[in-house]
CSV table of C-alpha atoms and ligand atoms in Angstrom, one decimal:
chain,number,residue,atom,x,y,z
A,1,MET,CA,-7.9,96.1,61.0
A,2,ASP,CA,-7.0,96.7,64.6
A,3,SER,CA,-4.8,99.7,65.5
A,4,SER,CA,-1.8,97.5,66.6
A,5,THR,CA,-1.7,95.8,63.2
A,6,SER,CA,-2.0,99.1,61.5
A,7,THR,CA,0.9,100.6,63.6
A,8,SER,CA,3.1,97.7,63.0
A,9,ALA,CA,2.4,97.8,59.3
A,10,THR,CA,3.3,101.5,59.3
A,11,ASP,CA,6.5,100.8,61.3
A,12,ALA,CA,7.4,98.1,58.9
A,13,ARG,CA,6.9,100.5,55.9
A,14,LYS,CA,9.1,103.1,57.7
A,15,THR,CA,11.8,100.6,58.5
A,16,GLU,CA,11.7,99.4,54.8
A,17,ALA,CA,11.9,103.0,53.6
A,18,SER,CA,14.8,103.8,55.9
A,19,ALA,CA,16.6,100.6,54.9
A,20,LYS,CA,16.0,101.6,51.3
A,21,SER,CA,17.4,105.0,51.8
A,22,GLN,CA,20.5,103.4,53.3
A,23,GLU,CA,21.0,101.3,50.1
A,24,THR,CA,23.2,103.9,48.7
A,25,LEU,CA,26.8,104.8,48.6
A,26,THR,CA,27.9,108.4,49.2
A,27,VAL,CA,31.1,109.4,47.4
A,28,THR,CA,32.8,112.7,47.9
A,29,ASP,CA,35.1,113.9,45.1
A,30,ASN,CA,37.9,115.7,46.9
A,31,ARG,CA,38.9,117.4,43.7
A,32,THR,CA,35.6,119.4,43.7
A,33,GLY,CA,34.2,118.8,47.2
A,34,LYS,CA,31.0,117.5,45.6
A,35,SER,CA,29.2,114.5,47.0
A,36,TYR,CA,27.2,111.9,45.0
A,37,GLU,CA,24.8,109.3,46.1
A,38,LEU,CA,25.0,106.1,44.1
A,39,PRO,CA,22.3,103.4,44.4
A,40,ILE,CA,23.4,100.0,45.7
A,41,THR,CA,21.6,97.0,44.2
A,42,HIS,CA,22.5,93.4,45.2
A,43,GLY,CA,25.6,94.9,47.0
A,44,THR,CA,26.8,96.5,43.8
A,45,ILE,CA,27.0,100.0,42.3
A,46,ARG,CA,26.6,100.5,38.6
A,47,ALA,CA,29.8,101.6,37.0
A,48,ALA,CA,27.9,103.9,34.7
A,49,ASP,CA,26.7,105.8,37.8
A,50,LEU,CA,30.3,106.9,38.4
A,51,ARG,CA,30.1,108.9,35.2
A,52,LYS,CA,28.1,111.6,37.1
A,53,ILE,CA,31.3,112.3,39.0
A,54,LYS,CA,33.0,115.0,36.9
A,55,VAL,CA,35.4,117.9,37.5
A,56,ASN,CA,33.6,120.0,34.9
A,57,ASP,CA,31.0,119.6,32.1
A,58,ALA,CA,33.6,118.7,29.5
A,59,ASP,CA,35.0,115.9,31.7
A,60,PHE,CA,34.0,112.4,30.5
A,61,GLY,CA,33.3,111.3,34.0
A,62,MET,CA,34.8,108.8,36.4
A,63,MET,CA,35.5,105.2,35.3
A,64,SER,CA,36.5,102.2,37.4
A,65,TYR,CA,39.8,100.5,36.4
A,66,ASP,CA,39.7,96.7,36.8
A,67,PRO,CA,42.2,94.8,34.7
A,68,ALA,CA,41.3,91.0,34.6
A,69,PHE,CA,37.8,91.8,36.1
A,70,ASN,CA,39.0,91.2,39.6
A,71,ASN,CA,36.1,93.0,41.2
A,72,THR,CA,33.6,93.6,38.3
A,73,ALA,CA,30.3,91.9,37.8
A,74,SER,CA,29.9,91.7,34.0
A,75,CYS,CA,26.4,90.3,34.1
A,76,ILE,CA,23.4,89.2,36.1
A,77,SER,CA,23.3,85.4,36.0
A,78,ARG,CA,21.0,82.7,37.3
A,79,VAL,CA,23.0,79.7,36.0
A,80,THR,CA,25.8,78.9,38.5
A,81,TYR,CA,26.6,80.1,42.0
A,82,ILE,CA,30.0,80.0,43.6
A,83,ASP,CA,30.9,81.0,47.1
A,84,GLY,CA,34.7,80.9,46.9
A,85,ASP,CA,35.4,81.3,50.6
A,86,ALA,CA,32.9,78.6,51.6
A,87,GLY,CA,33.9,76.3,48.8
A,88,ILE,CA,30.4,76.2,47.4
A,89,LEU,CA,29.4,75.4,43.8
A,90,ARG,CA,25.8,75.1,42.7
A,91,TYR,CA,24.2,74.7,39.3
A,92,ARG,CA,20.8,76.4,39.2
A,93,GLY,CA,20.7,76.0,43.0
A,94,TYR,CA,21.7,72.3,43.2
A,95,PRO,CA,24.9,71.6,45.1
A,96,ILE,CA,27.6,70.0,42.9
A,97,GLU,CA,28.0,67.2,45.4
A,98,ASP,CA,24.4,66.2,45.0
A,99,LEU,CA,24.6,66.3,41.2
A,100,ALA,CA,27.9,64.4,41.1
A,101,GLU,CA,26.4,61.6,43.2
A,102,LYS,CA,22.8,61.4,41.8
A,103,SER,CA,22.6,62.9,38.4
A,104,THR,CA,24.1,62.2,34.9
A,105,TYR,CA,25.9,64.6,32.7
A,106,LEU,CA,23.1,64.8,30.2
A,107,GLU,CA,20.5,65.5,32.9
A,108,THR,CA,22.9,68.2,34.4
A,109,ALA,CA,23.3,69.7,31.0
A,110,TYR,CA,19.5,69.9,30.7
A,111,LEU,CA,19.4,71.6,34.1
A,112,LEU,CA,22.0,74.2,33.2
A,113,LEU,CA,20.3,75.0,30.0
A,114,ASN,CA,16.7,75.0,31.1
A,115,GLY,CA,16.9,76.0,34.7
A,116,GLU,CA,15.0,72.9,36.1
A,117,LEU,CA,15.7,69.2,36.3
A,118,PRO,CA,13.8,67.4,33.6
A,119,ASN,CA,10.9,65.1,34.3
A,120,ALA,CA,11.1,61.5,32.8
A,121,GLU,CA,9.5,62.5,29.5
A,122,GLN,CA,11.7,65.6,29.1
A,123,LEU,CA,14.9,63.7,29.8
A,124,LYS,CA,13.9,61.0,27.3
A,125,ASP,CA,13.2,63.6,24.7
A,126,TRP,CA,16.5,65.5,25.4
A,127,THR,CA,18.6,62.3,25.4
A,128,TYR,CA,17.0,61.2,22.1
A,129,HIS,CA,17.8,64.6,20.4
A,130,ILE,CA,21.4,64.7,21.7
A,131,THR,CA,21.9,61.1,20.6
A,132,HIS,CA,20.5,61.7,17.2
A,133,HIS,CA,22.8,64.7,16.5
A,134,THR,CA,26.1,62.9,17.2
A,135,PHE,CA,27.0,62.1,13.5
A,136,ILE,CA,29.0,64.7,11.6
A,137,HIS,CA,28.9,65.5,7.9
A,138,GLU,CA,31.2,63.2,6.0
A,139,SER,CA,33.2,66.1,4.6
A,140,ILE,CA,34.2,67.1,8.1
A,141,LYS,CA,36.2,63.9,8.2
A,142,LYS,CA,38.2,65.1,5.2
A,143,PHE,CA,38.7,68.3,7.0
A,144,LEU,CA,40.1,66.5,10.0
A,145,ASP,CA,42.3,64.3,7.8
A,146,GLY,CA,44.0,67.5,6.6
A,147,PHE,CA,45.6,68.0,10.0
A,148,HIS,CA,49.2,67.0,10.6
A,149,TYR,CA,49.5,63.7,12.4
A,150,ASP,CA,50.8,65.4,15.6
A,151,ALA,CA,48.3,68.3,15.6
A,152,HIS,CA,47.1,69.1,19.1
A,153,PRO,CA,43.5,67.9,19.4
A,154,MET,CA,42.4,71.2,21.0
A,155,GLY,CA,43.6,73.0,17.9
A,156,MET,CA,41.6,70.5,15.8
A,157,LEU,CA,38.6,70.9,18.0
A,158,ILE,CA,38.6,74.7,17.9
A,159,SER,CA,38.9,74.7,14.1
A,160,THR,CA,36.3,72.0,13.5
A,161,ILE,CA,33.7,73.5,15.8
A,162,ALA,CA,34.2,76.9,14.0
A,163,ALA,CA,33.9,75.0,10.7
A,164,LEU,CA,30.4,73.7,11.7
A,165,SER,CA,29.1,77.2,11.2
A,166,THR,CA,29.8,76.7,7.5
A,167,TYR,CA,27.5,73.7,7.4
A,168,TYR,CA,24.6,75.0,9.5
A,169,HIS,CA,23.5,78.3,8.0
A,170,ASP,CA,20.4,78.3,10.2
A,171,SER,CA,22.7,78.9,13.2
A,172,LYS,CA,22.8,82.6,12.3
A,173,ASP,CA,19.2,82.9,13.4
A,174,ILE,CA,20.3,83.3,17.0
A,175,PHE,CA,17.1,85.0,18.2
A,176,SER,CA,14.9,82.0,17.1
A,177,LYS,CA,14.3,79.7,20.1
A,178,GLU,CA,14.0,76.7,17.7
A,179,SER,CA,17.3,77.5,16.0
A,180,ARG,CA,19.1,77.8,19.3
A,181,GLN,CA,17.6,74.5,20.5
A,182,LYS,CA,18.8,72.8,17.3
A,183,GLN,CA,22.3,74.2,17.5
A,184,THR,CA,22.4,73.1,21.2
A,185,TYR,CA,21.6,69.5,20.2
A,186,ARG,CA,24.2,69.6,17.5
A,187,LEU,CA,26.9,71.2,19.7
A,188,ILE,CA,26.5,68.8,22.7
A,189,GLY,CA,25.9,65.8,20.4
A,190,LYS,CA,28.8,66.4,18.0
A,191,MET,CA,31.5,67.6,20.5
A,192,PRO,CA,32.4,64.0,21.6
A,193,THR,CA,32.4,62.8,18.0
A,194,ILE,CA,34.8,65.5,16.8
A,195,ALA,CA,37.0,65.0,19.9
A,196,ALA,CA,37.2,61.3,19.4
A,197,PHE,CA,37.9,61.6,15.7
A,198,SER,CA,40.7,64.1,16.5
A,199,TYR,CA,42.2,61.5,18.8
A,200,ARG,CA,41.9,58.7,16.2
A,201,HIS,CA,43.4,60.9,13.6
A,202,SER,CA,46.5,61.5,15.8
A,203,LEU,CA,46.9,57.7,16.0
A,204,GLY,CA,46.3,57.1,12.3
A,205,MET,CA,43.3,54.9,13.3
A,206,PRO,CA,40.0,54.6,11.4
A,207,PHE,CA,37.2,56.7,12.9
A,208,VAL,CA,34.6,54.9,14.9
A,209,TYR,CA,31.0,56.1,14.3
A,210,PRO,CA,28.6,56.9,17.1
A,211,ASP,CA,26.6,54.1,18.6
A,212,ASN,CA,23.1,55.3,19.6
A,213,GLU,CA,22.6,52.4,22.0
A,214,LEU,CA,25.3,53.7,24.3
A,215,SER,CA,25.2,56.4,27.0
A,216,TYR,CA,26.8,59.8,26.3
A,217,PRO,CA,30.1,58.9,28.0
A,218,GLY,CA,29.9,55.2,26.9
A,219,ASN,CA,29.5,56.3,23.3
A,220,PHE,CA,32.5,58.7,23.6
A,221,LEU,CA,34.7,55.9,25.0
A,222,ASN,CA,33.5,53.6,22.2
A,223,MET,CA,34.5,56.2,19.5
A,224,LEU,CA,37.9,56.6,21.2
A,225,PHE,CA,38.9,53.1,22.0
A,226,ARG,CA,37.0,50.6,19.9
A,227,THR,CA,39.2,48.4,17.7
A,228,THR,CA,38.0,45.0,16.5
A,229,GLU,CA,35.1,44.4,18.8
A,230,THR,CA,31.7,44.2,17.1
A,231,ARG,CA,30.3,46.2,19.9
A,232,TYR,CA,32.4,48.1,22.4
A,233,ARG,CA,31.2,48.3,26.0
A,234,ALA,CA,33.3,50.5,28.3
A,235,ASN,CA,34.0,49.4,31.8
A,236,PRO,CA,31.1,50.7,33.9
A,237,THR,CA,33.5,52.1,36.5
A,238,LEU,CA,35.3,54.2,33.9
A,239,GLU,CA,32.1,55.2,32.1
A,240,HIS,CA,30.7,56.4,35.5
A,241,ALA,CA,33.9,58.2,36.4
A,242,LEU,CA,33.9,60.0,33.1
A,243,ASP,CA,30.2,61.0,33.6
A,244,VAL,CA,31.0,62.4,37.1
A,245,LEU,CA,34.0,64.3,35.7
A,246,PHE,CA,31.7,65.7,32.9
A,247,ILE,CA,29.2,66.9,35.6
A,248,LEU,CA,32.0,68.6,37.6
A,249,HIS,CA,33.2,70.4,34.5
A,250,ALA,CA,29.8,71.5,33.1
A,251,ASP,CA,30.0,75.1,34.3
A,252,ASP,CA,32.0,77.4,36.6
A,253,GLU,CA,30.2,80.8,36.4
A,254,GLN,CA,32.1,83.7,34.8
A,255,ASN,CA,35.5,82.1,34.2
A,256,CYS,CA,37.7,83.0,31.3
A,257,SER,CA,36.0,80.9,28.6
A,258,ALA,CA,32.4,81.8,29.8
A,259,ASN,CA,33.4,85.4,29.6
A,260,THR,CA,34.8,84.7,26.1
A,261,ILE,CA,31.6,83.1,24.8
A,262,ARG,CA,29.6,86.0,26.3
A,263,GLY,CA,32.0,88.6,24.8
A,264,VAL,CA,32.3,87.0,21.3
A,265,GLY,CA,28.6,86.1,21.3
A,266,SER,CA,27.6,89.7,22.1
A,267,SER,CA,28.6,90.6,18.5
A,268,HIS,CA,25.7,88.2,17.5
A,269,VAL,CA,28.0,85.8,15.7
A,270,ASP,CA,26.6,82.2,15.4
A,271,PRO,CA,27.1,79.8,18.4
A,272,TYR,CA,29.6,77.6,16.6
A,273,SER,CA,32.0,80.5,16.1
A,274,ALA,CA,31.4,81.7,19.7
A,275,THR,CA,32.0,78.2,21.1
A,276,ALA,CA,35.2,77.9,19.1
A,277,ALA,CA,36.4,81.1,20.8
A,278,ALA,CA,35.5,79.7,24.2
A,279,ILE,CA,37.4,76.5,23.4
A,280,ALA,CA,40.4,78.6,22.5
A,281,ALA,CA,40.2,80.4,25.8
A,282,LEU,CA,39.9,77.1,27.6
A,283,TYR,CA,43.1,75.8,25.8
A,284,GLY,CA,45.4,78.1,27.8
A,285,PRO,CA,47.5,76.6,30.5
A,286,LEU,CA,46.1,79.0,33.1
A,287,HIS,CA,42.6,77.7,32.4
A,288,GLY,CA,41.5,74.2,31.0
A,289,GLY,CA,45.0,73.5,29.7
A,290,ALA,CA,46.2,73.2,33.3
A,291,ASN,CA,45.3,69.5,33.6
A,292,GLU,CA,47.8,68.8,30.9
A,293,GLU,CA,50.4,71.0,32.6
A,294,VAL,CA,49.9,69.3,36.0
A,295,VAL,CA,50.9,65.9,34.6
A,296,ARG,CA,53.9,67.4,32.8
A,297,MET,CA,54.9,69.1,36.0
A,298,LEU,CA,54.6,65.8,38.1
A,299,MET,CA,56.7,64.0,35.5
A,300,GLU,CA,59.3,66.7,35.6
A,301,ILE,CA,59.5,66.5,39.4
A,302,GLY,CA,60.0,62.8,38.9
A,303,SER,CA,60.0,61.5,42.5
A,304,VAL,CA,58.6,62.3,46.0
A,305,GLN,CA,62.1,63.2,47.2
A,306,LYS,CA,62.3,66.0,44.7
A,307,VAL,CA,59.1,67.7,45.7
A,308,PRO,CA,60.6,70.0,48.4
A,309,ASP,CA,63.1,71.3,45.9
A,310,PHE,CA,60.3,71.9,43.4
A,311,ILE,CA,58.2,73.8,46.0
A,312,LYS,CA,61.3,75.9,46.8
A,313,ARG,CA,61.4,76.9,43.1
A,314,VAL,CA,57.7,77.7,43.1
A,315,LYS,CA,58.2,79.9,46.2
A,316,ALA,CA,61.1,81.7,44.5
A,317,GLY,CA,58.7,82.6,41.7
A,318,GLU,CA,60.6,80.4,39.1
A,319,THR,CA,57.6,78.3,38.3
A,320,LYS,CA,54.0,77.7,39.3
A,321,LEU,CA,52.5,74.8,41.1
A,322,MET,CA,50.1,73.9,38.3
A,323,GLY,CA,46.6,72.8,39.4
A,324,PHE,CA,46.8,75.1,42.4
A,325,GLY,CA,45.0,78.4,42.9
A,326,HIS,CA,41.8,79.7,41.6
A,327,ARG,CA,40.4,83.2,41.0
A,328,VAL,CA,37.3,82.5,43.1
A,329,TYR,CA,37.8,79.4,45.2
A,330,LYS,CA,39.9,80.6,48.1
A,331,ASN,CA,39.1,77.8,50.5
A,332,TYR,CA,39.0,74.5,48.7
A,333,ASP,CA,37.7,73.8,45.2
A,334,PRO,CA,34.7,71.5,46.0
A,335,ARG,CA,35.2,69.7,42.7
A,336,ALA,CA,38.7,68.7,43.7
A,337,ARG,CA,37.3,66.9,46.7
A,338,ILE,CA,34.9,64.9,44.6
A,339,ILE,CA,37.6,64.2,42.0
A,340,LYS,CA,39.9,62.7,44.6
A,341,LYS,CA,37.2,60.1,45.4
A,342,VAL,CA,36.7,59.3,41.7
A,343,ALA,CA,40.5,59.0,41.3
A,344,TYR,CA,40.7,56.2,43.8
A,345,GLU,CA,37.8,54.3,42.1
A,346,VAL,CA,39.7,54.5,38.8
A,347,PHE,CA,43.0,53.5,40.4
A,348,ASP,CA,41.4,50.5,42.1
A,349,LEU,CA,40.5,49.3,38.7
A,350,MET,CA,43.4,50.4,36.6
A,351,GLY,CA,46.2,50.3,39.2
A,352,LYS,CA,47.6,53.3,41.1
A,353,ASN,CA,49.0,56.1,38.9
A,354,PRO,CA,52.7,56.3,39.7
A,355,LEU,CA,52.5,60.1,39.8
A,356,LEU,CA,49.9,60.0,42.6
A,357,GLU,CA,52.5,59.9,45.4
A,358,ILE,CA,54.2,63.0,43.9
A,359,ALA,CA,50.9,64.8,43.7
A,360,LEU,CA,49.9,63.9,47.2
A,361,GLU,CA,53.3,65.1,48.5
A,362,CYS,CA,52.9,68.4,46.6
A,363,GLU,CA,49.5,68.8,48.1
A,364,ARG,CA,50.7,67.9,51.6
A,365,ILE,CA,53.6,70.4,51.6
A,366,ALA,CA,51.6,73.1,49.9
A,367,LEU,CA,48.7,72.9,52.3
A,368,GLU,CA,51.1,73.4,55.3
A,369,ASP,CA,53.3,76.0,53.8
A,370,ASP,CA,52.9,79.6,54.6
A,371,TYR,CA,53.4,80.7,51.0
A,372,PHE,CA,50.4,78.8,49.8
A,373,VAL,CA,48.3,79.3,53.0
A,374,LYS,CA,48.7,83.1,52.9
A,375,ARG,CA,47.7,83.3,49.3
A,376,LYS,CA,44.8,80.8,49.8
A,377,LEU,CA,46.2,78.5,47.1
A,378,TYR,CA,44.4,75.1,47.1
A,379,PRO,CA,44.2,72.2,44.6
A,380,ASN,CA,41.7,73.2,41.9
A,381,VAL,CA,39.7,70.9,39.6
A,382,ASP,CA,42.7,70.2,37.4
A,383,PHE,CA,45.1,68.9,40.0
A,384,TYR,CA,43.8,65.4,40.0
A,385,THR,CA,41.9,65.1,36.7
A,386,GLY,CA,45.1,64.6,34.7
A,387,LEU,CA,46.0,61.6,36.8
A,388,ILE,CA,42.6,60.0,36.3
A,389,TYR,CA,42.6,60.7,32.6
A,390,GLN,CA,46.1,59.2,32.3
A,391,SER,CA,45.1,56.1,34.2
A,392,MET,CA,42.1,55.7,31.9
A,393,GLY,CA,44.5,55.6,28.9
A,394,PHE,CA,44.2,59.2,27.5
A,395,PRO,CA,47.3,60.9,26.2
A,396,THR,CA,48.0,64.3,27.9
A,397,THR,CA,47.0,66.3,24.8
A,398,MET,CA,43.4,65.0,25.2
A,399,PHE,CA,43.0,66.3,28.7
A,400,PRO,CA,41.8,69.8,27.8
A,401,VAL,CA,39.5,68.2,25.2
A,402,LEU,CA,37.9,66.2,28.0
A,403,PHE,CA,37.2,69.5,29.7
A,404,ALA,CA,35.8,71.2,26.6
A,405,ILE,CA,33.2,68.4,25.9
A,406,PRO,CA,31.1,68.9,29.1
A,407,ARG,CA,31.8,72.6,29.4
A,408,THR,CA,29.8,73.1,26.1
A,409,SER,CA,26.5,72.9,28.0
A,410,GLY,CA,27.7,75.6,30.4
A,411,TRP,CA,28.9,77.8,27.6
A,412,ILE,CA,25.6,77.6,25.7
A,413,ALA,CA,23.7,78.4,28.9
A,414,GLN,CA,25.9,81.4,29.5
A,415,TRP,CA,25.6,82.5,25.8
A,416,GLU,CA,21.8,82.2,25.7
A,417,GLU,CA,21.4,84.0,29.0
A,418,MET,CA,23.6,86.9,27.6
A,419,LEU,CA,21.6,87.0,24.3
A,420,LEU,CA,18.2,87.2,26.1
A,421,ASP,CA,19.3,89.7,28.7
A,422,PRO,CA,17.8,93.1,27.6
A,423,GLU,CA,20.6,94.9,29.5
A,424,GLN,CA,23.4,93.3,27.5
A,425,LYS,CA,24.9,94.9,24.5
A,426,ILE,CA,28.0,94.3,22.4
A,427,ALA,CA,30.9,93.9,24.9
A,428,ARG,CA,33.1,96.9,24.7
A,429,PRO,CA,35.3,97.9,27.7
A,430,ARG,CA,36.8,101.3,28.2
A,431,GLN,CA,40.5,102.0,28.6
A,432,ILE,CA,42.8,104.4,30.2
A,433,TYR,CA,44.9,105.8,27.4
A,434,LEU,CA,48.5,106.6,28.5
A,435,GLY,CA,50.0,106.6,25.0
A,436,GLU,CA,51.4,109.5,23.0
A,437,ASP,CA,49.4,112.7,22.5
A,438,THR,CA,48.9,114.0,18.9
A,439,ARG,CA,52.1,113.8,16.8
A,440,HIS,CA,52.7,114.8,13.3
A,441,TYR,CA,53.8,112.4,10.6
A,442,VAL,CA,57.5,112.6,10.0
A,443,PRO,CA,58.8,111.6,6.5
A,444,ILE,CA,61.2,108.7,6.6
A,445,ASP,CA,64.2,110.6,5.5
A,446,GLN,CA,63.8,113.0,8.5
A,447,ARG,CA,63.4,110.4,11.2
A,448,ARG,CA,66.3,109.7,13.5
B,1,ACO,N1,51.7,78.5,42.1
B,1,ACO,C1,52.4,79.4,42.8
B,1,ACO,N2,52.0,80.6,43.1
B,1,ACO,C2,50.7,80.9,42.7
B,1,ACO,C3,49.9,80.0,42.0
B,1,ACO,C4,50.4,78.8,41.7
B,1,ACO,N3,49.6,77.9,41.1
B,1,ACO,N4,48.7,80.6,41.7
B,1,ACO,C5,48.8,81.9,42.2
B,1,ACO,N5,50.0,82.1,42.8
B,1,ACO,C6,50.5,83.3,43.5
B,1,ACO,C7,50.7,84.4,42.5
B,1,ACO,O1,52.0,84.4,42.1
B,1,ACO,C8,50.4,85.6,43.4
B,1,ACO,O2,51.5,85.8,44.3
B,1,ACO,P1,51.9,87.3,44.7
B,1,ACO,O3,50.7,87.8,45.5
B,1,ACO,O4,53.1,87.1,45.5
B,1,ACO,O5,52.2,88.0,43.4
B,1,ACO,C9,49.2,85.1,44.3
B,1,ACO,O6,49.4,83.7,44.3
B,1,ACO,C10,47.9,85.5,43.7
B,1,ACO,O7,47.8,84.9,42.4
B,1,ACO,P2,47.1,85.6,41.2
B,1,ACO,O8,47.9,85.3,39.9
B,1,ACO,O9,46.8,87.1,41.5
B,1,ACO,O10,45.7,84.9,41.2
B,1,ACO,P3,44.7,84.9,40.0
B,1,ACO,O11,43.3,84.8,40.6
B,1,ACO,O12,44.9,86.0,39.0
B,1,ACO,O13,45.0,83.5,39.2
B,1,ACO,C11,45.1,81.3,38.5
B,1,ACO,C12,44.3,82.3,39.3
B,1,ACO,C13,45.3,81.7,37.0
B,1,ACO,C14,44.2,80.0,38.5
B,1,ACO,C15,46.4,81.0,39.2
B,1,ACO,O14,46.2,80.6,40.5
B,1,ACO,C16,47.3,80.0,38.4
B,1,ACO,O15,48.0,80.4,37.5
B,1,ACO,N6,47.2,78.7,38.8
B,1,ACO,C17,48.0,77.7,38.1
B,1,ACO,C18,47.2,77.3,36.8
B,1,ACO,C19,46.0,76.5,37.1
B,1,ACO,O16,46.0,75.5,37.8
B,1,ACO,N7,44.9,76.9,36.4
B,1,ACO,C20,43.6,76.2,36.5
B,1,ACO,C21,42.6,77.0,37.2
B,1,ACO,S1,41.1,76.2,37.4
B,1,ACO,C22,40.4,76.3,35.8
B,1,ACO,O17,40.5,77.2,35.1
B,1,ACO,C23,39.6,75.2,35.4
């Protein structure tokens, strides 16, 4: 080795060492005057390292307070990447735009769960297994029949998915790879069947059984809409639109329902119960229930002329512009851009949704208005999906169900990653207790 190489290697080592020593955060506690050096890894300090910061030995140590996890990483993940400021969403490194254009939902689900795109043989095998797990036990039909005719399909979906755990006892074996694989086939396979049966029940129509010859979205549309046809074939434009929407909804990193499946799953409950909890989280109007609320809001506004008045009410804090805003996307939700394109494909076929003009006017005003610009509020994935679903013939109550079906693959990917992460334990946040100090029980006749 010549001396110049050796010198530069030493310099490099020195630079590396000095860079390493700078990868720390020095904190001075002004209560005690003591300083602490906390390691920084991936731009993050470990909350547990704050515990060293104490006023005395009896002190519990410093905690961080972060209601709603605004600035707390709860896990290390390799599934989905979002850069909210740049409007980037990637599944396992692949840009959402690429997947929406070139992939299918089932292939994307494989990618999310396995980390790599499948080869031809793997995709065939995966598709075969999902397709051959679409039937549900006949007694689940009786269970669905027990719901009131106007039951919300999300309530039916939550309960029925939870009920699957009573059929598949092997699902408790969560640390067996084979068992997890089997439950994954079942969950992804049966979700559209249960969703479609819930819809048919609400109409009082007979259930349509899965057709193994059809694609994943094609079979779903068949189970929803088939009436007297011997074989139902969905319109290819609608089938494709639904598949793209499924891809866009497959995962969204640590959102409310992903955090739920991780939290509930951390108690080592079976995946059906954990997925039911995630669907419940999705049901809320601030999360997956927003698509339903957007259409209700647009109907309530009623006409383009009334949009400015409605925006005034939003700015006065009387109501929210549903389908706007996102915890992470502070530029533009990249999914909303793709969805707008899909919307026009569907409208070209089915006719323009009369609510579209109102939505466009809301978007136009909001994107120019200081209130929304300052707060970085942009249309999210739910702003246009409702209009597409409505044009495709879905009732509003089915909109969040259409979100839950594809999100199942993301949930299972997040759940499995949590289970196999040696650093994860049962989720158990701390609290700041500001309630009463010890009090003594007062007999009822002595209470004021
Ligand atoms: N309309 C009007 N004002 C809004 C909206 C909205 N849609 N969203 C946020 N704001 C305002 C808040 O009032 C707040 O204003 P302030 O600073 O004056 O108090 C500011 O913008 C910041 O909002 P936060 O509530 O702090 O933002 P957060 O990240 O907690 O909430 C959320 C994100 C829940 C998505 C919120 O934007 C919202 O409620 N949007 C409407 C519901 C919706 O579309 N949800 C779907 C999200 S995408 C999904 O889950 C698939």
